[in-house]
Tab-separated table of C-alpha atoms in Angstrom:
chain	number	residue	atom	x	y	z
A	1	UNK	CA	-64.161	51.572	21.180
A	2	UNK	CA	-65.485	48.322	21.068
A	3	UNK	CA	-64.950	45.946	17.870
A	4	UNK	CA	-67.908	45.297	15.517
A	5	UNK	CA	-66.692	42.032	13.959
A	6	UNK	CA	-63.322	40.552	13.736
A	7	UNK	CA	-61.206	43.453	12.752
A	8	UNK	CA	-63.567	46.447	12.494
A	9	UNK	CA	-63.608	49.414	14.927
A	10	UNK	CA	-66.659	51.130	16.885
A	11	UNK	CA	-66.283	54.645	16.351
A	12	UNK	CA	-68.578	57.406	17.819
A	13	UNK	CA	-68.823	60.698	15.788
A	14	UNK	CA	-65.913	62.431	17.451
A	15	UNK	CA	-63.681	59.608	16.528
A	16	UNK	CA	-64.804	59.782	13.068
A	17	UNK	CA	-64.720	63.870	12.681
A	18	UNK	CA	-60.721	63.299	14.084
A	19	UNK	CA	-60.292	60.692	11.042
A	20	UNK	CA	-61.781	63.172	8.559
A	21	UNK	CA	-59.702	66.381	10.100
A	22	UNK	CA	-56.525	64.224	9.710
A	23	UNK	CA	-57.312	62.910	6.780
A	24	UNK	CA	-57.115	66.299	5.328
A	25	UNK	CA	-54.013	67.559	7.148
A	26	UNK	CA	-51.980	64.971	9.075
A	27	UNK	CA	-49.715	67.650	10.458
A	28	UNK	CA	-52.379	69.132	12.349
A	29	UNK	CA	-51.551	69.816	16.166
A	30	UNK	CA	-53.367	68.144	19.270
A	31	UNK	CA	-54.164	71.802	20.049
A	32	UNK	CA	-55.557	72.713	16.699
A	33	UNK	CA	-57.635	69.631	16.909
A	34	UNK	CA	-59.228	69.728	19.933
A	35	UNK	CA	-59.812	73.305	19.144
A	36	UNK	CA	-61.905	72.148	15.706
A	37	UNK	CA	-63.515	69.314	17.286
A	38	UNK	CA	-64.422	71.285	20.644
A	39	UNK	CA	-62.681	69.234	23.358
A	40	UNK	CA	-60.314	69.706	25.407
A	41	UNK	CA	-56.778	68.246	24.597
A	42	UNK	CA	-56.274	65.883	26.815
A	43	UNK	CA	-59.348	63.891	25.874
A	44	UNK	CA	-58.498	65.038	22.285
A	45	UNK	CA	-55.084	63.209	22.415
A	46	UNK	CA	-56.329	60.036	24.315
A	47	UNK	CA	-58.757	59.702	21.203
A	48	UNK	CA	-56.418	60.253	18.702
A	49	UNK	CA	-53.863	57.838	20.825
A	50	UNK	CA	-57.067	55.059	21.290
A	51	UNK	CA	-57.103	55.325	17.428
A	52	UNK	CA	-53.406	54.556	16.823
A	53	UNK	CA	-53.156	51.712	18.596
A	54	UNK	CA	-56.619	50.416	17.919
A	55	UNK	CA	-54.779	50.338	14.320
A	56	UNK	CA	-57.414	52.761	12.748
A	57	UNK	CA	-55.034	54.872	12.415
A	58	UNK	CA	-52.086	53.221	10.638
A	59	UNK	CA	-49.242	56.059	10.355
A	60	UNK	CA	-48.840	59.579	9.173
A	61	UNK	CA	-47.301	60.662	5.914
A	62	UNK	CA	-46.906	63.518	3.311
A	63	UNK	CA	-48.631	63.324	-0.178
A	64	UNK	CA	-46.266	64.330	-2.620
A	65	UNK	CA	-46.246	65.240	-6.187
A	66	UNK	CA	-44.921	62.109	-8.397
A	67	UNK	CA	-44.383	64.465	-11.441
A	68	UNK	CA	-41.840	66.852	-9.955
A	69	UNK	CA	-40.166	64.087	-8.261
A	70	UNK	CA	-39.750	63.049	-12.064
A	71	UNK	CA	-41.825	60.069	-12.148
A	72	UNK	CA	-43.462	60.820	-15.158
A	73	UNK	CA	-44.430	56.563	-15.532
A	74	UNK	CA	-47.127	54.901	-13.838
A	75	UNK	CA	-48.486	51.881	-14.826
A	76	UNK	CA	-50.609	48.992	-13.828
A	77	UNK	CA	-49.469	45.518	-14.032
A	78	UNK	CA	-51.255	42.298	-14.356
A	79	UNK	CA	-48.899	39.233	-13.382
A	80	UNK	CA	-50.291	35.964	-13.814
A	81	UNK	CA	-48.550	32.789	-12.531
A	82	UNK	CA	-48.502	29.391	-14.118
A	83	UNK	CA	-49.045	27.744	-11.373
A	84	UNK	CA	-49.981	28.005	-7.528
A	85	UNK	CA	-48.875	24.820	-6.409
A	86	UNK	CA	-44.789	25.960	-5.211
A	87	UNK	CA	-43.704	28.643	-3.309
A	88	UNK	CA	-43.133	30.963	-6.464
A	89	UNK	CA	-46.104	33.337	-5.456
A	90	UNK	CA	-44.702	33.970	-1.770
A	91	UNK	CA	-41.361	34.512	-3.202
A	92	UNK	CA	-42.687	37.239	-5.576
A	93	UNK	CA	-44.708	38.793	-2.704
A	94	UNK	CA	-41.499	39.157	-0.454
A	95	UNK	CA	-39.563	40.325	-3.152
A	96	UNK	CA	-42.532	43.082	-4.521
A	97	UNK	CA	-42.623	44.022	-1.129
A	98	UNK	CA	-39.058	45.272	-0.676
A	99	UNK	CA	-39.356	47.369	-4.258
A	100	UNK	CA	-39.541	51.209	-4.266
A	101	UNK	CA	-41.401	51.206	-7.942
A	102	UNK	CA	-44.005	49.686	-6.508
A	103	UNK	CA	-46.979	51.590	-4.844
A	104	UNK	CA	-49.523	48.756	-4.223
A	105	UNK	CA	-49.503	44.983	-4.862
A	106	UNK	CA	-53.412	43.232	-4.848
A	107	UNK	CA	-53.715	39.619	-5.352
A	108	UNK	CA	-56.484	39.615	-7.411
A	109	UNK	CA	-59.702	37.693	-8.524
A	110	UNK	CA	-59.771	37.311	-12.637
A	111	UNK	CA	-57.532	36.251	-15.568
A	112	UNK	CA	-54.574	38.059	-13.362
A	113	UNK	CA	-53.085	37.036	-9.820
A	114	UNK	CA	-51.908	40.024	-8.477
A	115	UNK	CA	-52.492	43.888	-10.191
A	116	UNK	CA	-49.271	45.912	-9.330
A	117	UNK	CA	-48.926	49.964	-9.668
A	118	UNK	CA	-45.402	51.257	-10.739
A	119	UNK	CA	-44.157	54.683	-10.942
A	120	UNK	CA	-40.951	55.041	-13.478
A	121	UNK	CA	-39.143	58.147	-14.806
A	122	UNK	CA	-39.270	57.156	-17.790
A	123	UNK	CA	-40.424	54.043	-20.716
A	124	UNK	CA	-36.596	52.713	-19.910
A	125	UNK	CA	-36.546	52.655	-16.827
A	126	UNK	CA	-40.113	50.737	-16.364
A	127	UNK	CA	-38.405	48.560	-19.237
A	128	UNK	CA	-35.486	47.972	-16.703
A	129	UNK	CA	-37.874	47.296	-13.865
A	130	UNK	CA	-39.975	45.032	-15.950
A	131	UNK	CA	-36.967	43.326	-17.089
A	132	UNK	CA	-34.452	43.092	-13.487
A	133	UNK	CA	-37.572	42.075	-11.519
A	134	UNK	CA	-40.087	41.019	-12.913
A	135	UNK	CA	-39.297	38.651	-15.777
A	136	UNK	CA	-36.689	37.286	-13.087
A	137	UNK	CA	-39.432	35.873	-11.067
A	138	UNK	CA	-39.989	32.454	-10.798
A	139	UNK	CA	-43.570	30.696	-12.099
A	140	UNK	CA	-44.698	33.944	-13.836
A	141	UNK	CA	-46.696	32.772	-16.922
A	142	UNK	CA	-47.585	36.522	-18.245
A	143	UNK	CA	-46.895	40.387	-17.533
A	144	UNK	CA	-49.616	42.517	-18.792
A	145	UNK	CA	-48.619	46.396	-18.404
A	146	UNK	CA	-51.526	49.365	-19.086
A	147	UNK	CA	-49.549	52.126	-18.862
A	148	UNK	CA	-51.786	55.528	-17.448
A	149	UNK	CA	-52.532	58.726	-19.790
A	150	UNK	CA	-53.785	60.537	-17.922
A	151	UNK	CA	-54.467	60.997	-14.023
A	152	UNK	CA	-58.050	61.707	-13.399
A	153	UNK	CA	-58.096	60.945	-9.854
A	154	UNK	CA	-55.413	60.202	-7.019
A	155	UNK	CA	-56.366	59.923	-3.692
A	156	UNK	CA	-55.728	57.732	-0.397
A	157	UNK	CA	-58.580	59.407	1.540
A	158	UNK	CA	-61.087	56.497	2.479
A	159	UNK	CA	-64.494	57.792	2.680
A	160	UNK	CA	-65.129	58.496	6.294
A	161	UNK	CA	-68.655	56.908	7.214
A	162	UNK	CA	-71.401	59.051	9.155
A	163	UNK	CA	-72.084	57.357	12.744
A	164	UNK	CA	-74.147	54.730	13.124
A	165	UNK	CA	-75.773	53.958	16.662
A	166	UNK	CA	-77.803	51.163	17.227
């Protein structure tokens, strides 16, 4: 694996057709994938290790179901900040970062800063959340919320591109 430029990864077409199979089930064994990809499992393994700790591959986890977990809340936030010029906008990444509610934090191009996604039980609990965090934040000059109706797609699965050789 050689890298392309600055950060991004050469990957043949096995390396990509391991991405896609775990991708689809992370709990899938070396065996089992060597077996689907049609290589042995030592070479299998080394791949899968190369990935890893080439960073393509940043961790393993479980997709679960927000609803029956009771978080029947998610919403997208728009912060914007008055001004750039302290250390307020650090301070609210380190302290976004450390908060369960929150399942991504962008900084953003636009009329917002940064665009947050929050799952909440409920209206008062995102209330509470809006209120104990976020209004306590220094140099925030607005918090826009857009609360979602309805999920219409929700997935983490990056589009695994075909191989390109040059």
């Amino acid at each position: 694996m050689k890298k392309k430029n600055s950060d991004q990864v050469e990957l043949d077409e096995t390396d990509l057709a391991i991405l896609r199979l775990l991708q689809e089930d992370a709990s899938i064994s070396n065996a089992e994938l060597s077996e689907r990809l049609a290589l042995s499992l030592t070479p299998c393994w080394r791949r899968r290790k190369r990935l890893e700790e080439a960073g393509v591959i940043k961790g393993y986890q479980a997709n679960l179901d927000r609803r029956r977990l009771g978080l029947d809340i998610m919403a997208f936030v728009s912060i914007r900040f008055s001004t750039h010029a302290d250390h307020a906008p650090d301070d609210f990444e380190a302290v976004i970062a450390q908060m369960p509610e929150v399942l991504a934090c962008h900084k953003i191009t636009g009329d917002a800063d940064y665009l947050l996604q929050v799952l909440a039980e409920d209206l008062d609990s995102y209330s509470d959340f809006i209120e104990t965090v976020l209004r306590r934040q220094v140099g925030i000059a607005s918090i826009q919320s857009s609360l979602a109706l309805r999920e219409v797609k929700n997935s983490s699965r990056i589009a695994i591109p075909k191989c390109t050789k040059d």
